[in-house]
Amino acid sequence: MKILSIIRKSIKEHLRSVWILLLTVLMAPFFVMLYYMINEATQTHYDIIVVNQDRGVHFEGGAFNHGAFLIDLFKGTDMDSLDLPIQLEEMEDRTLAEHRLKNKKSDALIIIPEDFSERIVALASGPSVKGVGVEFVGDLTNIYYMVCAIWSYEIIAEYVSELSGAARPVILKETPLGISAQVTDFDMWIPGILMLSIIMLMFTASIAIVTEIENGTIIRLKLSGISSLQLLSGIGLVQVLIGIIAIFLTLQVAMWFGFDYVGVLGPFILIAILTTVSIIGFSLILASVTKSANEILVVGNFPLFLFMFFSGAAFPMHAKELFTISGYGISWQSLLSPSHAVQALNKLWIMNLEFNDVVPEILALIVMSLVYFGIGIWLFQKRHLKVQ
Amino acid sequence: MITLRNLTKRFGPLTAVHDLSLEVRKGEILGFLGPNGAGKTTTIKMICGLIKPTSGIVDFHFENLETKHHRSHLGYCPQDNIFWSKLTCKEQLNLVGRLYGMDSRMIRHRSASLLTQLGLKEKETVLAKKLSGGMKRRLNICLALIHDPEILIFDEPEAGLDPQSRVQVREFIKSLSEDKTVIITTHNMDEADRLSERVAIIDAGRLIKMDTPKNLKHSIGAGDILEIGLSGKAETWESLRSNLMQTFETVTIQEQKMFIKSSRLISRIPEISKIFNDFGVPLQEITLRENTLEDVFIHLTGKALRP
């Protein structure tokens, strides 16, 4: 009953501080929108300029320009399952095209020579022609040029081979890992941002606890004989509820922007609850070493920064492995509970693995939650609840 | 009801309460009177079990402080208003009642009764942060009493109250003494005098004297006190005092004021005026009053309660 009273009190207080609650819950969905916009603005694409100098040929009563056909092929390229984000621009003047290339307006320039069609026809007629020449122009230090050159070569080789019947010595085959061919950069960010929505609880949870100290109401609670476990469980359960609302809202917003997950939600909910519990445990540590909400807003920035940027929530991060426990790699990053959660969600949603594959991460989350909670309750008891 | 035995509390090198022993009787209002920093609040907190004595014991019905159960029989109204600012008066009382294990019916009954008695009934659905200062103080009292404790402890209950609220709170505390044991701490001698059946005078963490207000006042002699503001040459004040001592029972000088203590002083003002005139000390700011607890405090400690 005492826990229920604390839960009711805590819910009322949160609902009456609606702005703080809204900012906490909406922070991660805002990050989803931000990452979506960044992703849209910086989406990888390869800009190729083609100068078609091909004269074409008259063959079996018809006029053919294989240079023009090749350009059409480029525009509709679909290399097996891989959609190459190629943006093609046709130009007539080679000098102008090179000028654009030098000004980084494009990644590669392909010059289709005057005799391109003639040489294809000749190649089809007999082995007297050694091959078909195409000129690639570009900055060899630009990685984008490399990708353009490799894939353009593949497309041209395939086209020439089909028309001429000439055998290709090497046929390139690309196998995407997991469902990585179907996911975008935006999709890759989502597991981290979902955890961010829980990390943001650090402030509301620690403020909810420290307010009892700041307002002196802890004295009333002490006098009533409520145990630290009852008090902290009551406050903590409300934070778990806020955490679950925040993470599902973030997931929903991500889905509005095109994110889709594979598999069932069960493991995700388990991971979300465990991460929330661990963050509340950490908030308890934070509340134990501070005395006011203002102090939390200042001191709390440091752990927030650590959790956001070093756990892989804001961007991928892989610290050097120090040792392994039953094959599960442990680094200093493992001390940050959300790092296990991000790793587990990546396995489930990006690598399309099964629940069994994320058991080590879930165990690590449980251990970290217990460690944070243990330290938090011990410190809080010692600093704020113990009779001095 | 409560016995403090050799209670001592040290904070590092500072001894806030020194070897304090006293007994609080069942059904009485005991006032702890002393200046700020005398150790009153520290003593109260030790009684409530909020801080641990360095040495000594607090006994409740022969129950040791170490046992947690005595807390449910205590109602503590701290000096600062302590409540949840985002809860209404009713919600606060409901929460505290629940924490003390009360059922809904009892909470409703007690809340309604307390809020009515302390003039907060109409504000029961108002958030605590929106109450006036006096109302907050009264809510603080309600929260201390919701679980109907046997022992009530008020730390400076009238501090910061307007005259109207002060009277209301005072009358309420007096009404409680019919079936409760009440301890109040104060540095306001008027508050202690009006409310307490017995007063414990505390200074520098030590119990100086404990008795009824009447006995304490009589202990420094019956009669009136003439308080005269001093001006002119300070070196003549001592000669003036020596001269007056030949005629009056007690004459003291404290912070540019002379205190003459004797019976029927009003009829002797012309005589005093003449002596002042002879010593060239102008007679000004004359106040004639009865003995107060402050006089007792000055008499016992040699310093004023409120400088």
XYZ file of C-alpha atoms in Angstrom:
695
model
C 0.000 0.000 0.000
C 2.824 2.408 0.825
C 4.361 1.788 -2.607
C 0.976 2.454 -4.242
C 0.692 5.762 -2.382
C 4.163 6.787 -3.549
C 3.284 5.755 -7.130
C 0.077 7.845 -7.053
C 1.941 10.811 -5.588
C 4.724 10.515 -8.148
C 2.300 10.296 -11.088
C 0.394 13.375 -9.897
C 3.611 15.328 -9.453
C 4.778 14.395 -12.956
C 1.449 15.273 -14.520
C 1.561 18.638 -12.765
C 5.067 19.288 -14.112
C 3.836 18.588 -17.594
C 6.557 20.531 -19.415
C 9.396 18.579 -17.829
C 7.567 15.347 -18.586
C 6.883 16.334 -22.187
C 10.460 17.445 -22.811
C 11.773 14.158 -21.427
C 9.392 12.022 -23.452
C 9.714 14.055 -26.661
C 13.491 14.443 -26.695
C 14.167 11.107 -28.430
C 11.369 11.469 -31.032
C 12.900 14.849 -31.798
C 16.238 13.122 -32.318
C 14.531 10.685 -34.694
C 13.320 13.629 -36.787
C 16.746 15.255 -36.614
C 18.538 12.100 -37.760
C 15.969 11.617 -40.496
C 16.635 15.097 -41.815
C 20.404 14.650 -41.533
C 20.108 11.331 -43.360
C 18.008 12.882 -46.098
C 20.475 15.738 -46.516
C 23.588 13.572 -46.550
C 22.330 10.453 -48.294
C 25.118 8.756 -50.196
C 24.895 9.047 -53.994
C 27.378 8.864 -56.835
C 27.355 11.664 -59.391
C 28.575 10.623 -62.793
C 28.845 12.785 -65.889
C 28.699 11.037 -69.225
C 29.906 12.625 -72.426
C 28.547 10.524 -75.266
C 30.735 11.039 -78.367
C 29.430 7.894 -80.038
C 28.629 8.354 -83.736
C 26.427 5.287 -83.798
C 26.113 2.671 -86.530
C 23.752 1.619 -89.285
C 23.170 -2.083 -88.885
C 20.684 -4.375 -90.625
C 18.773 -1.383 -91.939
C 18.499 0.425 -88.620
C 20.466 3.216 -86.882
C 21.882 2.327 -83.454
C 23.683 4.470 -80.890
C 24.950 2.126 -78.209
C 26.308 5.071 -76.233
C 22.739 6.364 -75.794
C 21.487 2.867 -74.934
C 24.224 2.531 -72.323
C 23.157 5.795 -70.723
C 19.566 4.547 -70.489
C 20.871 1.393 -68.864
C 22.797 3.432 -66.303
C 19.642 5.341 -65.411
C 17.724 2.167 -64.643
C 20.550 0.237 -63.081
C 19.646 -2.460 -60.598
C 22.627 -4.645 -59.892
C 20.993 -7.753 -58.496
C 19.503 -6.671 -55.188
C 21.726 -3.638 -54.909
C 20.207 -0.323 -55.901
C 23.126 1.900 -56.729
C 22.339 5.512 -55.894
C 23.840 6.799 -59.164
C 22.894 10.221 -60.404
C 23.719 10.559 -64.063
C 24.224 13.785 -65.932
C 24.772 13.981 -69.646
C 27.009 16.660 -71.103
C 28.269 17.310 -74.614
C 31.428 19.243 -73.918
C 34.297 17.297 -72.339
C 36.055 20.485 -71.177
C 32.979 21.687 -69.336
C 32.495 18.227 -67.830
C 36.108 18.165 -66.551
C 35.587 21.640 -65.122
C 32.621 20.362 -63.091
C 34.669 17.376 -61.961
C 37.518 19.617 -60.799
C 35.013 21.705 -58.819
C 33.766 18.572 -57.016
C 30.344 18.878 -58.617
C 30.674 15.304 -59.765
C 32.563 12.146 -58.761
C 33.446 10.643 -62.135
C 33.402 11.382 -65.849
C 32.834 8.699 -68.438
C 33.744 9.441 -72.037
C 32.001 7.165 -74.527
C 34.236 7.293 -77.610
C 33.097 8.058 -81.194
C 33.555 4.428 -82.316
C 31.786 2.846 -79.337
C 28.874 1.413 -81.395
C 31.121 0.433 -84.293
C 33.467 -1.529 -82.038
C 30.585 -3.362 -80.359
C 29.256 -4.427 -83.754
C 32.755 -5.461 -84.826
C 33.291 -7.398 -81.626
C 30.039 -9.238 -82.208
C 31.146 -10.121 -85.757
C 34.421 -11.770 -84.893
C 37.485 -11.871 -82.640
C 39.475 -9.365 -84.779
C 38.555 -6.569 -82.370
C 40.254 -6.865 -79.001
C 37.764 -4.836 -76.997
C 35.693 -1.711 -76.609
C 37.371 1.363 -75.175
C 35.728 3.640 -72.618
C 37.599 6.430 -70.803
C 37.119 7.091 -67.070
C 38.234 10.463 -65.696
C 38.356 11.258 -61.981
C 40.255 12.105 -58.808
C 42.012 8.877 -57.806
C 42.143 9.965 -54.167
C 38.363 10.262 -54.037
C 36.782 7.091 -52.660
C 33.532 7.960 -54.428
C 35.369 7.920 -57.776
C 36.581 4.392 -57.006
C 33.036 3.169 -56.366
C 31.791 4.932 -59.524
C 34.584 3.429 -61.625
C 34.097 -0.135 -60.333
C 30.336 -0.178 -60.791
C 30.357 1.735 -64.085
C 32.904 -0.713 -65.414
C 30.624 -3.586 -64.322
C 27.586 -2.057 -66.039
C 29.480 -1.303 -69.273
C 31.127 -4.736 -69.309
C 27.778 -6.447 -68.860
C 26.220 -4.361 -71.651
C 29.034 -4.991 -74.101
C 29.164 -8.683 -73.211
C 25.447 -9.169 -73.793
C 25.493 -7.417 -77.167
C 28.705 -8.901 -78.479
C 28.451 -12.332 -76.914
C 32.019 -11.969 -75.631
C 32.716 -13.852 -72.429
C 33.458 -11.850 -69.254
C 36.500 -13.099 -67.332
C 35.128 -12.010 -63.900
C 31.517 -11.563 -62.843
C 31.115 -9.466 -59.713
C 28.665 -10.754 -57.116
C 27.832 -8.799 -53.951
C 26.327 -10.471 -50.859
C 24.893 -8.062 -48.253
C 25.309 -8.999 -44.599
C 22.009 -9.552 -42.719
C 19.403 -7.151 -43.980
C 21.986 -4.404 -44.470
C 21.077 -4.087 -48.155
C 17.547 -3.087 -47.201
C 18.395 -0.732 -44.323
C 19.378 2.868 -44.666
C 21.712 4.904 -42.474
C 18.567 6.199 -40.767
C 17.491 2.657 -39.873
C 20.935 2.016 -38.422
C 20.569 4.965 -36.029
C 17.202 3.919 -34.585
C 18.318 1.279 -32.009
C 20.639 3.873 -30.473
C 18.014 6.626 -30.473
C 15.504 4.306 -28.819
C 17.965 3.849 -25.992
C 18.489 7.601 -25.912
C 14.815 7.980 -25.005
C 15.541 5.939 -21.888
C 18.830 7.661 -21.111
C 16.886 10.944 -20.976
C 15.040 9.527 -17.939
C 18.193 10.140 -15.941
C 17.066 13.690 -15.213
C 13.409 13.056 -14.341
C 14.258 10.038 -12.225
C 17.020 11.702 -10.226
C 15.037 14.948 -9.866
C 11.996 12.986 -8.629
C 14.195 11.464 -5.935
C 16.261 14.502 -5.001
C 13.186 16.748 -4.729
C 12.267 14.842 -1.582
C 15.619 15.886 -0.147
C 15.463 19.450 -1.426
C 11.943 20.075 -0.096
C 12.661 18.291 3.161
C 9.743 15.923 2.577
C 12.183 13.075 3.120
C 11.755 13.898 6.840
C 8.035 13.136 6.613
C 8.811 9.933 4.752
C 11.420 8.928 7.337
C 9.043 9.622 10.205
C 6.330 7.537 8.565
C 8.689 4.585 8.670
C 8.653 3.912 4.923
C 11.667 1.845 3.878
C 14.116 3.068 1.252
C 13.155 0.109 -0.936
C 9.446 1.016 -0.775
C 10.132 4.694 -1.490
C 12.547 4.083 -4.332
C 10.441 1.310 -5.848
C 7.399 3.604 -5.879
C 9.298 6.402 -7.588
C 11.147 3.942 -9.853
C 8.020 2.196 -11.141
C 6.609 5.505 -12.362
C 9.897 6.160 -14.158
C 9.693 2.725 -15.805
C 6.231 3.691 -17.033
C 7.548 7.004 -18.416
C 10.452 5.142 -20.020
C 8.142 2.671 -21.765
C 5.917 5.506 -23.033
C 8.993 7.402 -24.271
C 10.538 4.441 -26.081
C 7.279 3.405 -27.799
C 6.604 6.989 -28.822
C 10.125 7.151 -30.272
C 9.603 3.859 -32.097
C 6.274 5.080 -33.490
C 7.835 8.317 -34.750
C 10.691 6.328 -36.300
C 8.131 4.138 -38.074
C 6.341 7.228 -39.397
C 9.648 8.212 -40.953
C 10.067 4.846 -42.643
C 11.778 2.668 -40.052
C 10.543 -0.882 -39.803
C 11.666 -3.614 -37.450
C 11.781 -7.328 -38.063
C 10.658 -9.980 -35.629
C 8.464 -9.681 -32.557
C 8.369 -6.932 -29.958
C 8.851 -9.179 -26.905
C 12.667 -9.078 -26.703
C 12.590 -5.351 -27.432
C 10.218 -4.725 -24.496
C 12.408 -6.804 -22.202
C 15.519 -4.899 -23.292
C 13.695 -1.570 -22.855
C 12.523 -2.416 -19.322
C 15.966 -3.641 -18.262
C 17.642 -0.533 -19.651
C 15.074 1.671 -17.883
C 15.737 -0.093 -14.598
C 19.477 0.347 -15.015
C 19.098 4.065 -15.814
C 16.872 4.535 -12.747
C 19.546 2.739 -10.728
C 22.121 5.172 -12.071
C 19.777 8.091 -11.339
C 19.740 6.941 -7.754
C 23.529 7.257 -7.658
C 23.195 10.742 -9.143
C 20.508 11.702 -6.605
C 22.691 10.418 -3.785
C 25.600 12.696 -4.602
C 23.459 15.810 -5.125
C 21.097 17.794 -2.952
C 18.936 19.740 -5.375
C 17.385 19.651 -8.830
C 19.713 22.472 -9.880
C 22.748 20.416 -8.894
C 21.411 17.504 -10.929
C 20.997 19.707 -13.979
C 24.664 20.686 -13.688
C 26.296 17.479 -12.396
C 23.978 15.220 -14.407
C 25.241 16.566 -17.717
C 28.461 14.620 -17.394
C 26.951 11.132 -17.037
C 24.319 12.065 -19.624
C 27.131 12.945 -22.017
C 28.877 9.644 -21.227
C 25.731 7.586 -21.725
C 24.729 9.422 -24.900
C 28.028 9.464 -26.712
C 29.954 6.504 -25.328
C 27.257 3.847 -25.227
C 26.541 3.930 -28.952
C 23.191 5.661 -28.442
C 24.007 8.831 -30.359
C 26.416 7.256 -32.845
C 28.172 3.905 -33.262
C 31.117 3.415 -30.957
C 33.261 0.365 -30.418
C 35.779 0.432 -27.594
C 38.740 -1.926 -27.507
C 37.854 -5.295 -26.021
C 39.649 -5.885 -22.710
C 38.640 -9.489 -22.064
C 35.845 -11.937 -22.809
C 33.393 -13.840 -20.608
C 32.125 -16.965 -22.372
C 32.916 -15.320 -25.676
C 31.151 -12.039 -24.830
C 33.545 -9.145 -25.274
C 33.959 -6.752 -22.339
C 35.378 -3.256 -22.761
C 35.178 -0.138 -20.601
C 32.098 0.693 -22.663
C 30.390 -2.331 -21.102
C 30.099 -0.336 -17.867
C 27.455 1.759 -19.631
C 24.294 -0.334 -19.606
C 22.732 1.152 -22.800
C 25.717 -0.116 -24.816
C 24.447 -3.697 -24.302
C 20.915 -2.651 -25.231
C 22.036 -0.925 -28.451
C 24.131 -3.969 -29.350
C 21.186 -6.300 -28.698
C 18.762 -4.223 -30.794
C 21.283 -4.037 -33.619
C 21.544 -7.818 -33.567
C 17.757 -8.245 -33.553
C 16.732 -5.557 -35.985
C 19.722 -4.947 -38.255
C 21.440 -8.322 -38.327
C 18.107 -10.199 -38.128
C 19.356 -12.533 -35.385
C 17.272 -14.548 -32.915
C 16.497 -13.980 -29.222
C 19.089 -16.609 -28.256
C 21.766 -14.475 -29.893
C 21.073 -11.535 -27.555
C 21.019 -13.503 -24.299
C 24.578 -12.340 -23.389
C 23.526 -8.704 -23.841
C 20.408 -9.256 -21.723
C 22.471 -10.907 -18.985
C 24.926 -8.002 -19.104
C 21.990 -5.569 -18.776
C 20.673 -7.442 -15.750
C 24.112 -7.392 -14.133
C 24.558 -3.655 -14.794
C 21.055 -2.901 -13.466
C 21.829 -4.786 -10.266
C 25.187 -3.052 -9.922
C 23.713 0.450 -10.466
C 20.769 -0.232 -8.159
C 22.932 -1.776 -5.478
C 25.335 1.165 -5.435
C 22.437 3.642 -5.708
C 20.424 2.254 -2.779
C 23.514 1.911 -0.623
C 24.607 5.499 -1.343
C 21.098 6.947 -0.961
C 20.585 5.136 2.314
C 23.952 6.311 3.587
C 23.630 9.927 2.424
C 19.958 10.715 2.859
C 18.054 8.109 4.846
C 20.447 6.992 7.538
C 19.946 8.481 11.018
C 23.198 10.400 11.543
C 5.871 9.874 28.937
C 9.295 10.798 27.528
C 12.539 10.720 29.440
C 15.768 12.180 28.141
C 18.738 10.764 29.968
C 22.175 12.395 29.627
C 21.481 13.234 26.024
C 24.534 14.577 24.196
C 25.018 15.379 20.535
C 28.307 16.407 19.025
C 28.875 17.602 15.452
C 32.637 17.377 15.129
C 34.134 19.771 17.670
C 30.754 21.418 18.386
C 28.634 20.058 21.203
C 25.067 21.032 20.261
C 23.403 19.293 23.204
C 25.297 18.633 26.401
C 24.245 15.988 28.917
C 20.559 16.920 28.779
C 18.248 15.093 31.155
C 14.569 15.867 31.626
C 11.183 14.259 31.750
C 8.114 15.189 29.749
C 4.882 14.307 31.571
C 1.900 12.787 29.874
C -0.675 15.375 28.825
C 1.447 18.472 29.426
C 2.712 21.189 27.106
C 6.427 21.550 27.620
C 8.182 24.544 26.129
C 11.839 24.445 25.145
C 12.938 28.054 25.471
C 16.297 29.199 24.263
C 18.030 31.455 21.745
C 18.776 30.352 18.203
C 21.522 27.732 18.257
C 20.751 26.681 21.844
C 20.242 23.062 20.774
C 16.430 22.976 20.846
C 15.934 21.635 17.318
C 18.779 19.130 17.743
C 17.104 17.828 20.895
C 13.759 17.583 19.087
C 15.353 15.707 16.192
C 16.899 13.252 18.607
C 13.499 12.715 20.235
C 11.999 12.089 16.774
C 14.782 9.715 15.846
C 15.909 11.861 12.921
C 19.408 12.157 14.342
C 21.251 9.795 16.613
C 22.504 10.968 20.026
C 26.257 10.797 20.487
C 25.416 9.468 23.941
C 22.397 9.230 26.191
C 18.950 7.764 25.743
C 15.446 8.865 24.809
C 12.782 6.686 26.418
C 9.125 6.514 25.324
C 7.039 4.519 27.757
C 10.293 2.723 28.568
C 10.772 2.014 24.875
C 14.251 2.679 23.532
C 14.938 5.158 20.719
C 16.504 2.408 18.672
C 13.098 0.812 18.144
C 11.395 2.242 15.079
C 7.842 1.838 16.342
C 7.751 4.934 18.512
C 7.772 7.120 15.410
C 4.164 6.281 14.607
C 3.166 7.715 18.007
C 4.989 10.962 17.245
C 3.763 13.942 15.275
C 6.564 16.293 14.271
C 5.882 19.740 12.906
C 9.253 21.072 11.753
C 10.350 24.692 11.751
C 10.278 24.857 7.933
C 7.095 24.134 6.042
C 7.577 20.655 4.644
C 5.102 19.414 2.090
C 4.761 18.333 -1.532
C 4.133 21.585 -3.354
C 2.416 19.927 -6.323
C -0.148 18.078 -4.240
C -3.346 19.581 -2.840
C -3.920 19.829 0.903
C -6.217 16.824 0.793
C -3.807 14.748 -1.319
C -0.937 15.474 1.088
C -2.968 14.362 4.084
C -4.110 11.294 2.211
C -0.510 10.400 1.294
C 0.860 10.851 4.807
C -2.103 9.003 6.301
C -1.487 6.080 3.942
C 2.199 6.027 4.820
C 1.211 5.703 8.479
C -1.016 2.771 7.531
C -4.387 4.503 8.064
C -7.480 3.358 6.143
C -9.385 5.638 3.738
C -12.327 6.245 6.085
C -10.085 7.302 8.952
C -8.005 9.532 6.675
C -11.142 11.259 5.358
C -12.427 11.810 8.877
C -9.123 13.120 10.264
C -8.436 15.302 7.206
C -11.833 16.950 7.357
C -11.535 17.544 11.087
C -8.000 18.993 10.935
C -8.629 21.150 7.881
C -11.748 22.586 9.517
C -10.052 23.229 12.854
C -7.149 25.002 11.207
C -9.281 26.986 8.763
C -8.153 25.175 5.616
C -11.330 23.315 4.691
C -12.082 25.613 1.782
C -8.538 25.166 0.496
C -8.482 21.367 0.573
C -8.305 21.067 -3.221
C -5.755 23.853 -3.660
C -2.145 22.979 -4.458
C 0.075 23.573 -1.438
C 2.357 25.906 -3.372
C -0.570 28.257 -3.948
C -1.392 28.705 -0.243
C -0.445 31.830 1.692
C 2.430 31.671 4.227
C 0.068 31.277 7.190
C -1.937 28.581 5.426
C 1.243 26.656 4.566
C 2.210 26.740 8.238
C -1.201 25.409 9.209
C -0.992 22.688 6.570
C 2.374 21.751 8.081
C 0.605 21.274 11.409
C -2.165 19.187 9.799
C 0.438 16.884 8.262
C 2.047 16.342 11.664
C -1.296 15.401 13.195
C -3.050 13.352 10.511
C -2.174 10.015 12.128
C -3.478 11.171 15.520
C -0.199 10.768 17.407
C 0.043 10.710 21.195
C 3.063 12.964 21.314
C 3.225 16.206 19.338
C 6.378 18.143 18.729
C 6.218 21.649 17.305
C 9.418 23.387 16.318
C 8.825 27.175 16.464
C 5.131 26.800 15.635
C 4.373 30.526 15.500
C 7.428 31.544 13.486
C 6.539 33.662 10.475
C 2.824 33.780 11.236
C 0.628 36.837 11.036
C -1.122 37.822 14.314
C -4.422 36.217 13.277
C -2.839 32.879 12.332
C -0.677 33.029 15.458
C -3.729 33.182 17.699
C -5.419 30.413 15.713
C -2.395 28.127 15.959
C -1.882 28.919 19.642
C -5.491 28.108 20.494
C -5.274 24.924 18.461
C -2.119 23.745 20.244
C -3.712 24.520 23.606
C -6.764 22.493 22.649
C -4.528 19.511 21.880
C -3.115 19.350 25.384
C -6.357 17.867 26.663
C -5.347 14.399 25.506
C -1.885 14.769 24.000
C 1.622 15.380 25.200
C 3.000 18.450 23.459
C 6.535 19.733 23.159
C 7.155 23.116 21.596
C 10.458 24.811 20.933
C 10.608 28.541 20.739
C 12.794 31.541 21.284
C 9.651 33.615 21.757
C 9.138 33.989 25.511
C 5.579 35.217 25.028
C 4.737 32.069 23.056
C 6.380 29.880 25.696
C 4.669 31.738 28.520
C 1.204 31.574 27.010
C 1.351 27.980 25.787
C 3.529 25.980 28.142
C 2.616 24.375 31.388
C 6.314 23.940 32.057
C 9.289 25.590 30.397
C 12.767 24.154 29.977
C 15.299 26.942 29.504
C 18.147 25.775 27.303
C 21.302 27.628 26.442
C 24.441 26.409 24.668
C 23.069 22.875 24.629
C 22.532 22.724 28.417
C 19.363 22.680 30.461
C 19.534 25.790 32.641
C 16.259 25.480 34.534
C 12.873 23.821 34.140
C 9.647 24.766 35.880
C 6.248 26.340 35.309
C 6.386 29.859 33.798
C 4.936 31.259 37.031
C 7.543 29.587 39.239
C 10.335 30.603 36.915
C 9.258 34.229 37.080
C 8.878 34.087 40.829
C 12.307 32.541 41.113
C 13.877 35.846 40.198
C 11.669 37.715 42.664
C 8.138 39.052 42.612
C 7.386 42.571 41.478
C 7.675 44.906 38.537
C 10.521 45.758 36.240
C 11.325 49.272 35.180
C 13.303 49.318 31.966
C 15.099 52.627 31.299
C 17.053 53.438 28.148
C 20.472 54.936 29.030
C 22.192 57.847 27.333
C 24.823 60.435 28.286
C 28.216 59.530 29.747
C 28.581 55.780 30.094
C 31.136 56.090 32.940
C 28.476 57.547 35.238
C 26.062 54.624 34.651
C 27.862 52.337 37.099
C 27.881 54.990 39.870
C 24.183 55.562 39.188
C 23.524 51.829 39.479
C 25.441 51.611 42.783
C 23.390 54.453 44.137
C 20.095 52.878 43.061
C 21.132 49.531 44.579
C 20.943 51.156 48.016
C 17.197 51.648 47.528
C 16.002 48.897 45.116
C 16.259 45.105 45.226
C 17.902 44.499 41.851
C 19.473 46.939 39.423
C 21.243 45.655 36.317
C 22.631 47.249 33.170
C 22.305 45.368 29.909
C 22.967 46.722 26.449
C 22.437 50.429 27.215
C 19.392 49.639 29.344
C 18.973 49.746 33.107
C 16.579 47.257 34.690
C 15.228 48.172 38.143
C 13.328 45.451 39.873
C 11.108 46.085 42.862
C 7.473 46.023 43.978
C 5.064 48.959 43.370
C 7.554 50.708 41.131
C 4.992 53.048 39.562
C 4.778 55.149 42.691
C 8.559 55.408 42.899
C 9.231 56.826 39.457
C 9.637 60.470 40.786
C 12.271 59.201 43.248
C 14.129 57.395 40.444
C 13.851 60.463 38.219
C 15.525 62.590 40.878
C 18.454 60.179 41.263
C 18.977 60.102 37.479
C 18.898 63.919 37.491
C 21.496 64.070 40.264
C 23.853 61.938 38.165
C 23.216 63.979 35.023
C 21.742 61.007 33.142
C 18.655 61.984 31.170
C 15.652 59.809 31.893
C 14.180 58.489 28.654
C 12.413 55.433 27.167
C 10.837 54.241 30.385
C 8.915 50.942 30.305
C 7.178 49.497 33.338
C 6.198 45.836 33.079
C 5.822 42.605 34.958
C 8.503 39.889 35.064
C 8.798 37.882 31.833
C 10.550 34.678 30.922
C 13.094 36.802 29.135
C 13.969 38.360 32.476
C 14.350 34.877 33.841
C 16.598 33.988 30.931
C 18.699 37.116 31.420
C 18.900 36.450 35.106
C 20.012 32.857 34.542
C 22.399 33.321 31.628
C 23.416 36.941 31.893
C 22.415 37.624 28.297
C 19.308 38.599 26.389
C 17.223 35.954 24.623
C 16.818 38.033 21.502
C 19.652 40.523 21.097
